[in-house]
Amino acid sequence: MKLLVPVTRERRIALGVAFFVGFVALWFLLTWSGAVPRHFLASPWQTLQSGWDLFATQGFVYDVGMTIWRVVGGFVLAALIGVPLGIAMGAYKPIEAFFEPFVSFARYLPASAFIPLLILWVGIGEAQKLTVIFIGCFFQLTLMVTMIVSGTRRDLVEAAYTLGCSDRGVVRRVLLPGAAPEIAEALRQVLGLGWTYIIVAELIGASSGIGHMITDSQALMATDHIIAGIVVIGLVGLTSDLLFKKANQRLFAWSFLR
Amino acid sequence: MSRLSIRHVGKTFPGLRRHAAPTEALRPVNLDIADNDFITVLGPSGCGKSTLLRLVAGLEEPSTGEILLDDAPISGPGADRGVVFQSYTLFPWLTVRQNICFGLREKGMAMAEQRDVADRFIARMGLGGFEDHYPKQLSGGMQQRVAIARALANDPKILLLDEPFGALDNQTRLLMQELLLGIWEAARTTVLFVTHDIDEAIFMANRVVVFSGRPGRIKCEVATDLPHPRHYTIKTSPEFMALKARLTEEIRVEALAAQR
Ligand SMILES: Nc1ncnc2c1ncn2[C@@H]1O[C@H](COP(=O)(O)OP(=O)(O)OP(=O)(O)O)[C@@H](O)[C@H]1O
Ligand SMILES: [Mg+2]
């Protein structure tokens, strides 16, 4: 192993898969040996069967679809407002001075704490779920984008001015393209954050979604269903993360040069 | 008539914290640069060379005095003064060609015309075959060649260079000096070039401006009447040696004074 030296594609995939194999093997051993009782932790095989059962007979696809749509909906709303606001805050310091203290304050308010309030205000419908995701993502994202844009290399900005750029030209041709890869990376991370909030939002007052299925299963002590649900969340999250990463690598090839 | 006129320009930076003492980076200096001049500014580290260049570029405001370009006072940076910085400042998201075209695009020049200009500079700077490379794929010397091309493509009234070859190895540095001098001999663009390398200062200049140690002010000006075109072998000629001996002495006094 050499410091910071990248591995080949094949090796990277092999190593990544190896951990999953080891993890499932350990899980299998724990349940098979009887070290952990069945009704606390279902075996991998049992989980796979329940997962199949969920999709085949209980219309779980609908729940997964609902959850994805809520996460993506709230996330897109947050990005539509948070990214431009963050760029404006990063580029123009008076705008930052105006919004930053409040956004920093709001960032520390846990989105899940708003759930009871939101149920009172907007009911238990879709608006409540979207709002929870929005609150969870928006403040974080705005601050991240602000920091990224503030961190634009000053020497590049100065170079642009000496090449005849106006203020608007600098924003359009230096700040935006320079910050774009990092903003895309921030979006990827914030989308992951959205996934952690949606399940909480669905645990309380929902009639569909992965979180709703998990609460229902708890009442029935169906740990196999709960674990299958958790695994599905992980898989969907992993997939969206990979897609995001691939898109970033394609769009911003220059920033991956070493 | 002088193209650039630096009149009584001084710069004092305020202290970082409220009670910190301000830094006097530049004692008021006067300097006139004529059309087609190649002026090098020579001085020890920290004497305010970069500060002077940044003032001319319009990236800093002078504390005293004023700077005139073609008799008009400058306010802020502009495309009429091309700058090459000591650090690498190519836009990493643009290819070599796009970097060279950056200022042209800002002017709204037609695409075909931009391409022509870029091709000309790519050829002149020996960048052929690297048009579509990104800056991170280039060596330091190449990056600085692109930076010079990017500044020259804008056809500025004066080219300002701040130790552009400072980070390069000696061999590359010498080749870059010849390249830049060759360009100047062909086009006679007015140049203000900052360096702390005595050979470099003499080899390219028609006038060397020597700065004293901090706070900077002009100590003396030395004309270098060596014939053009200059070949690198000129560096071993008696005239060059005499100039070098004289400037070495001037700089040494300053360096000694700075140590005390
Ligand atoms: N933005 C700034 N704020 C405060 N002090 C500054 C600033 N820029 C430069 N200085 C000070 O002004 C003095 C001159 O700096 P300058 O960068 O012009 O020196 P220089 O001659 O270019 O040195 P070098 O050869 O090392 O590049 C230094 O003492 C430096 O600390
Ligand atoms: Mg300097």
XYZ file of C-alpha atoms and ligand atoms in Angstrom:
550
model
C 0.000 0.000 0.000
C 1.388 3.347 -1.057
C 0.185 6.614 0.397
C -2.589 8.288 -1.652
C -1.888 6.130 -4.711
C -5.155 5.158 -6.424
C -6.009 1.472 -6.996
C -7.147 -0.010 -10.295
C -10.852 -0.171 -11.062
C -11.018 -3.969 -10.746
C -9.234 -3.950 -7.421
C -11.426 -1.209 -6.067
C -14.579 -3.100 -6.921
C -13.160 -6.370 -5.556
C -12.213 -4.713 -2.259
C -15.585 -3.020 -1.933
C -17.461 -6.258 -2.576
C -15.174 -8.143 -0.198
C -16.364 -6.075 2.736
C -20.004 -6.773 1.932
C -19.254 -10.503 1.710
C -17.496 -10.447 5.068
C -20.318 -8.451 6.598
C -23.012 -10.857 5.410
C -20.886 -13.838 6.520
C -20.618 -12.413 10.031
C -24.339 -11.735 10.053
C -24.967 -15.295 8.916
C -22.719 -16.716 11.650
C -24.409 -14.685 14.362
C -27.868 -15.929 13.436
C -26.958 -19.482 12.389
C -25.050 -20.227 15.607
C -27.977 -18.999 17.641
C -25.862 -16.342 19.358
C -28.655 -13.858 18.632
C -32.278 -15.014 18.859
C -34.236 -15.141 15.637
C -36.935 -12.676 16.606
C -34.288 -10.042 17.314
C -32.221 -10.512 14.185
C -33.427 -12.352 11.095
C -30.868 -14.348 9.131
C -29.609 -13.073 5.750
C -31.534 -15.750 3.905
C -34.741 -15.012 5.799
C -34.270 -11.283 5.102
C -33.864 -11.964 1.409
C -37.048 -14.040 1.399
C -38.999 -11.366 3.270
C -37.673 -8.748 0.896
C -38.910 -10.793 -2.030
C -42.224 -11.284 -0.278
C -42.522 -7.541 0.373
C -42.055 -6.688 -3.276
C -44.000 -9.640 -4.712
C -47.104 -9.723 -2.530
C -47.323 -6.560 -0.430
C -46.827 -3.819 -3.012
C -43.590 -2.569 -1.454
C -42.595 -1.024 -4.768
C -45.211 1.632 -4.137
C -43.727 2.424 -0.711
C -40.212 2.638 -2.102
C -41.440 4.855 -4.935
C -43.229 7.176 -2.499
C -40.144 7.478 -0.319
C -37.889 8.223 -3.288
C -40.266 10.850 -4.608
C -40.446 12.569 -1.213
C -36.677 12.658 -0.794
C -36.066 13.849 -4.325
C -38.922 16.376 -4.161
C -37.743 17.971 -0.922
C -34.140 17.851 -2.062
C -34.851 19.510 -5.418
C -36.828 22.281 -3.706
C -33.953 22.852 -1.280
C -31.420 22.880 -4.123
C -33.484 25.255 -6.277
C -33.437 27.885 -3.548
C -30.325 26.930 -1.581
C -27.817 26.843 -4.439
C -28.578 30.315 -5.893
C -28.827 31.781 -2.394
C -25.530 30.182 -1.388
C -23.851 31.507 -4.523
C -25.157 35.011 -3.848
C -24.006 34.798 -0.226
C -20.576 33.543 -1.214
C -20.091 36.189 -3.890
C -21.519 39.239 -2.120
C -20.486 39.708 1.467
C -23.369 42.033 2.503
C -25.832 39.331 1.426
C -23.846 36.830 3.455
C -23.837 39.139 6.476
C -27.622 39.434 6.180
C -28.503 35.729 5.925
C -25.592 33.851 7.432
C -26.357 34.251 11.156
C -29.919 33.064 10.723
C -29.018 30.179 8.428
C -26.302 29.058 10.844
C -28.833 29.171 13.654
C -31.444 27.291 11.682
C -28.948 24.644 10.661
C -28.682 23.439 14.235
C -32.412 22.919 14.569
C -32.956 19.212 13.940
C -35.456 18.774 11.131
C -37.081 15.886 12.999
C -37.987 18.224 15.856
C -40.244 20.086 13.448
C -42.300 17.020 12.642
C -44.864 17.461 15.448
C -45.218 21.149 14.573
C -45.502 20.448 10.881
C -48.199 17.881 11.503
C -50.142 20.604 13.291
C -49.511 23.137 10.552
C -49.781 21.204 7.319
C -51.201 17.855 8.417
C -49.751 14.436 7.720
C -49.888 14.655 3.940
C -47.114 14.970 1.424
C -46.512 18.633 2.251
C -45.304 17.634 5.702
C -42.828 15.075 4.326
C -41.468 17.470 1.718
C -41.098 20.212 4.295
C -39.119 17.989 6.642
C -36.698 17.086 3.843
C -36.551 20.706 2.768
C -35.679 21.925 6.267
C -33.166 19.128 6.693
C -31.377 19.904 3.427
C -31.834 23.598 2.766
C -29.855 25.266 5.546
C -27.019 22.793 5.374
C -26.777 23.107 1.607
C -26.926 26.909 1.621
C -24.044 27.122 4.060
C -21.984 24.575 2.160
C -22.450 26.428 -1.138
C -21.611 29.738 0.558
C -18.367 28.306 1.866
C -17.459 26.790 -1.485
C -18.062 30.028 -3.397
C -16.261 32.086 -0.729
C -13.291 29.806 -1.167
C -12.854 30.697 -4.837
C -9.182 31.275 -5.552
C -8.563 35.001 -5.315
C -5.739 34.855 -7.829
C -8.111 33.469 -10.475
C -10.588 36.259 -9.776
C -7.803 38.820 -10.116
C -6.583 37.196 -13.328
C -10.104 37.456 -14.757
C -10.305 41.150 -13.882
C -6.987 41.838 -15.596
C -8.341 40.056 -18.670
C -11.178 42.556 -18.855
C -13.974 40.825 -16.930
C -16.732 42.843 -15.279
C -18.113 41.804 -11.870
C -20.867 39.849 -13.573
C -18.356 38.255 -15.903
C -16.303 37.101 -12.929
C -19.351 35.521 -11.296
C -20.365 33.799 -14.517
C -16.961 32.763 -15.808
C -14.879 32.191 -12.658
C -17.005 31.781 -9.527
C -19.595 29.454 -11.065
C -17.396 27.124 -13.116
C -14.773 27.003 -10.367
C -17.304 26.121 -7.681
C -19.477 23.798 -9.786
C -17.711 20.485 -9.020
C -17.698 21.135 -5.303
C -21.320 22.265 -5.369
C -22.218 19.027 -7.143
C -20.350 17.134 -4.444
C -22.218 19.063 -1.741
C -25.512 18.173 -3.428
C -24.534 14.510 -3.348
C -23.834 14.662 0.368
C -26.998 16.597 1.135
C -29.090 14.089 -0.788
C -27.714 11.447 1.590
C -28.801 13.664 4.468
C -32.317 13.763 2.990
C -32.496 9.981 3.210
C -31.832 10.013 6.938
C -34.646 12.514 7.513
C -37.297 10.872 5.361
C -37.422 7.693 7.407
C -37.973 9.689 10.596
C -40.678 11.688 8.867
C -42.365 8.476 7.746
C -42.136 6.827 11.141
C -44.654 9.376 12.400
C -47.953 9.906 10.698
C -47.545 8.306 7.319
C -49.651 5.823 5.418
C -47.043 4.827 2.872
C -43.279 4.732 2.430
C -40.424 2.611 3.677
C -40.538 4.217 7.115
C -44.242 3.455 7.397
C -43.635 -0.200 6.526
C -40.945 -0.344 9.226
C -43.269 1.018 11.948
C -45.983 -1.416 10.912
C -43.553 -4.337 11.054
C -42.395 -3.313 14.496
C -45.922 -3.738 15.820
C -45.893 -7.267 14.380
C -42.363 -8.024 15.636
C -41.415 -8.771 12.014
C -37.699 -8.061 12.294
C -37.085 -9.693 8.927
C -39.270 -7.054 7.249
C -37.597 -4.261 9.177
C -34.147 -5.424 8.164
C -35.236 -5.933 4.561
C -36.559 -2.356 4.603
C -33.274 -1.035 5.981
C -31.300 -2.938 3.366
C -33.495 -1.496 0.605
C -32.867 2.034 1.912
C -29.148 1.330 1.852
C -29.306 -0.015 -1.684
C -31.354 2.882 -3.032
C -29.016 5.334 -1.295
C -25.949 3.577 -2.678
C -27.392 3.609 -6.190
C -28.272 7.293 -6.123
C -24.842 8.061 -4.718
C -23.108 6.124 -7.484
C -25.196 7.797 -10.179
C -24.403 11.203 -8.714
C -20.699 10.408 -8.555
C -20.629 9.165 -12.146
C -22.469 12.254 -13.358
C -19.989 14.506 -11.527
C -17.007 12.700 -12.981
C -18.455 13.084 -16.418
C -19.485 16.727 -16.104
C -16.360 17.930 -14.311
C -13.596 15.749 -15.680
C -11.080 18.564 -15.230
C -11.489 18.597 -11.455
C -10.583 14.903 -11.208
C -7.182 15.426 -12.851
C -4.332 14.948 -10.441
C 5.875 60.691 -24.462
C 5.671 58.143 -21.747
C 3.176 55.357 -21.958
C 3.023 54.635 -18.253
C 3.712 57.276 -15.682
C 3.997 56.354 -12.015
C 3.829 59.567 -10.035
C 4.711 59.665 -6.395
C 2.984 56.345 -5.816
C 3.246 54.899 -2.316
C 1.455 52.109 -0.543
C 0.894 51.480 3.135
C -1.075 48.430 4.227
C -3.141 48.861 7.387
C -2.316 46.499 10.242
C -4.386 43.352 10.411
C -5.747 44.014 13.870
C -6.778 47.366 15.176
C -3.638 48.136 17.127
C -1.159 46.398 14.797
C 1.271 48.767 13.115
C 0.641 49.442 9.417
C 3.173 48.149 6.882
C 4.804 50.641 4.595
C 5.364 48.482 1.534
C 6.298 51.195 -0.923
C 7.791 54.651 -0.327
C 6.455 57.061 -2.933
C 8.158 56.243 -6.238
C 8.345 57.991 -9.596
C 8.881 55.988 -12.747
C 8.231 56.731 -16.395
C 7.993 53.985 -18.935
C 8.112 54.865 -22.627
C 6.480 53.040 -25.490
C 8.362 49.830 -26.408
C 10.378 49.911 -23.201
C 11.352 46.661 -21.527
C 11.835 47.621 -17.890
C 12.912 45.151 -15.262
C 12.457 45.866 -11.569
C 15.150 44.280 -9.458
C 15.148 44.151 -5.688
C 15.447 41.960 -2.598
C 12.508 39.942 -1.325
C 9.817 41.963 0.424
C 10.828 45.328 -1.026
C 7.441 45.951 -2.620
C 8.024 44.826 -6.210
C 4.802 42.858 -6.355
C 3.000 45.712 -4.671
C 4.151 48.125 -7.374
C 3.031 45.745 -10.107
C -0.339 45.185 -8.479
C -0.811 48.946 -8.199
C -0.144 49.342 -11.921
C -2.463 46.416 -12.653
C -5.159 48.203 -10.634
C -5.500 45.337 -8.170
C -4.466 47.623 -5.289
C -5.255 51.277 -4.663
C -2.251 53.538 -4.090
C -2.104 55.294 -0.714
C -0.478 58.308 -2.347
C 0.109 59.505 -5.887
C -1.374 58.390 -9.153
C -0.618 56.174 -12.121
C -1.291 57.359 -15.667
C -1.605 55.098 -18.675
C -1.496 57.125 -21.881
C -2.164 60.201 -19.729
C -5.376 58.777 -18.273
C -5.372 57.865 -14.576
C -6.044 54.188 -13.989
C -8.803 53.048 -11.698
C -9.125 49.340 -11.245
C -7.915 46.472 -13.398
C -8.566 46.331 -17.125
C -7.738 44.527 -20.328
C -5.304 47.282 -21.395
C -2.764 45.967 -18.865
C -1.977 42.280 -19.238
C -0.675 40.544 -16.116
C 1.313 37.348 -15.655
C 1.456 36.314 -12.010
C 4.167 34.465 -10.164
C 1.770 31.693 -9.172
C -0.012 29.596 -11.767
C -3.317 31.294 -12.489
C -4.696 29.478 -15.511
C -8.364 28.571 -15.176
C -8.253 24.851 -14.396
C -11.638 24.155 -16.012
C -10.567 25.588 -19.370
C -8.258 24.014 -21.934
C -5.120 25.761 -23.169
C -6.992 27.223 -26.117
C -9.952 28.355 -24.012
C -7.596 29.963 -21.517
C -5.900 31.930 -24.277
C -9.301 33.003 -25.615
C -10.618 34.068 -22.194
C -10.157 37.797 -22.695
C -11.134 37.675 -26.364
C -14.446 36.071 -25.501
C -15.045 38.767 -22.897
C -14.577 41.344 -25.663
C -17.154 39.529 -27.753
C -14.762 38.671 -30.567
C -16.156 36.307 -33.217
C -15.331 32.644 -32.648
C -13.370 32.202 -35.878
C -11.282 35.245 -35.098
C -10.631 34.010 -31.535
C -9.418 30.762 -32.998
C -7.024 32.527 -35.328
C -5.510 34.578 -32.524
C -5.217 31.524 -30.276
C -3.588 29.462 -33.023
C -1.048 32.197 -33.612
C -0.032 32.275 -29.957
C -0.087 28.505 -29.609
C 2.393 28.294 -32.453
C 4.554 31.142 -31.198
C 4.722 29.751 -27.664
C 5.523 26.241 -28.842
C 2.295 24.851 -27.415
C 1.303 22.923 -30.536
C -0.328 19.591 -29.695
C -1.424 20.814 -26.260
C -4.357 23.020 -27.340
C -6.933 20.770 -25.722
C -5.008 19.927 -22.576
C -6.106 21.183 -19.190
C -3.631 23.197 -17.069
C -3.101 20.302 -14.644
C -1.781 18.255 -17.552
C 0.982 20.790 -18.278
C 4.409 21.391 -16.783
C 5.039 24.623 -14.894
C 6.975 26.134 -17.786
C 4.163 25.378 -20.186
C 1.582 26.856 -17.855
C 3.513 30.104 -17.722
C 3.796 30.128 -21.510
C 0.021 29.793 -21.715
C -0.340 32.575 -19.139
C 1.869 34.855 -21.253
C -0.104 33.926 -24.358
C -3.378 34.621 -22.550
C -2.170 38.086 -21.545
C -0.701 38.913 -24.971
C -3.741 37.664 -26.902
C -5.653 40.573 -25.392
C -3.201 42.931 -27.120
C -2.562 45.028 -23.989
C -0.846 48.414 -24.004
C 1.605 47.117 -21.433
C 2.513 43.657 -20.207
C 3.165 43.282 -16.467
C 5.051 40.216 -15.263
C 5.682 39.341 -11.615
C 8.582 36.882 -11.385
C 6.842 34.673 -13.935
C 9.742 32.215 -14.107
C 10.510 32.204 -10.385
C 9.242 28.683 -9.792
C 10.947 27.117 -12.814
C 14.209 25.205 -12.942
C 17.218 27.085 -14.214
C 17.341 25.557 -17.689
C 13.649 26.147 -18.392
C 13.995 29.605 -16.980
C 16.745 30.516 -19.443
C 14.721 29.219 -22.381
C 11.692 31.182 -21.233
C 13.766 34.349 -21.037
C 14.870 33.865 -24.631
C 11.308 33.151 -25.712
C 9.914 36.273 -24.051
C 12.752 38.426 -25.328
C 12.194 37.062 -28.839
C 8.545 38.046 -28.637
C 9.434 41.502 -27.444
C 12.028 41.951 -30.195
C 9.360 41.069 -32.761
C 6.390 42.997 -31.369
C 7.968 45.581 -29.032
C 5.099 45.426 -26.571
C 5.875 47.636 -23.575
C 6.913 45.412 -20.668
C 7.319 45.872 -16.924
C 9.019 42.790 -15.527
C 9.682 42.100 -11.839
C 12.470 39.764 -10.784
C 15.106 39.236 -8.139
C 17.480 37.500 -10.563
C 20.241 39.844 -11.729
C 21.080 37.940 -14.951
C 17.432 37.849 -15.888
C 17.053 41.550 -15.217
C 19.987 42.544 -17.426
C 19.417 40.043 -20.208
C 15.936 41.213 -21.133
C 15.814 44.867 -20.140
C 16.700 48.097 -21.790
C 16.522 49.628 -18.306
C 16.899 48.017 -14.891
C 15.201 49.715 -11.956
C 16.847 48.758 -8.680
C 14.731 48.807 -5.532
C 16.046 49.305 -2.039
C 15.063 46.985 0.786
C 11.851 47.482 2.723
C 10.188 49.907 2.644
C 10.770 49.879 -1.091
C 11.875 52.868 -3.082
C 13.857 53.249 -6.265
C 17.553 53.187 -5.547
C 18.891 53.693 -9.041
C 18.150 53.068 -12.693
C 20.670 51.402 -14.965
C 20.376 51.492 -18.754
C 21.428 48.273 -20.446
C 22.463 49.279 -23.934
C 23.198 45.817 -25.247
C 22.410 45.303 -28.937
C 19.346 43.421 -30.156
C 18.655 40.692 -31.073
C 20.301 39.323 -27.971
C 21.617 35.821 -27.969
C 22.093 33.915 -24.721
C 25.883 34.036 -25.278
C 25.688 37.733 -24.512
C 25.704 36.769 -20.843
C 29.441 36.124 -21.029
C 30.294 39.369 -22.828
C 32.400 41.988 -20.979
C 29.594 44.565 -21.186
C 27.166 42.157 -19.543
C 29.715 41.250 -16.889
C 30.333 44.890 -16.068
C 26.618 45.545 -15.651
C 26.280 42.452 -13.531
C 29.157 43.480 -11.277
C 27.604 46.877 -10.758
C 24.097 45.586 -10.026
C 25.430 42.845 -7.756
C 27.102 45.533 -5.686
C 23.913 47.649 -5.502
C 21.792 44.694 -4.446
C 24.352 43.420 -1.957
C 24.308 46.681 -0.065
C 20.528 46.442 0.179
C 20.559 42.826 1.272
C 23.125 43.635 3.952
C 21.114 46.605 5.147
C 18.010 44.430 5.329
C 19.797 41.953 7.574
C 20.612 44.552 10.137
N -2.113 42.673 1.420
C -1.101 43.014 2.235
N -1.358 43.332 3.514
C -0.363 43.682 4.344
N 0.936 43.736 4.004
C 1.268 43.419 2.745
C 0.266 43.025 1.794
N 0.881 42.760 0.628
C 2.191 42.957 0.841
N 2.438 43.358 2.109
C 3.751 43.697 2.674
O 4.383 44.600 1.822
C 5.750 44.301 1.699
C 6.139 44.168 0.245
O 5.510 43.028 -0.293
P 5.705 42.569 -1.801
O 4.906 41.335 -2.000
O 5.387 43.705 -2.690
O 7.250 42.225 -1.862
P 8.112 41.667 -3.083
O 9.171 42.649 -3.353
O 7.238 41.290 -4.207
O 8.782 40.368 -2.448
P 9.104 38.954 -3.138
O 10.337 39.164 -3.972
O 9.388 38.068 -1.967
O 7.918 38.551 -3.926
C 6.000 43.042 2.492
O 6.581 43.411 3.714
C 4.647 42.475 2.738
O 4.597 41.857 3.999
Mg 6.617 39.429 -5.081
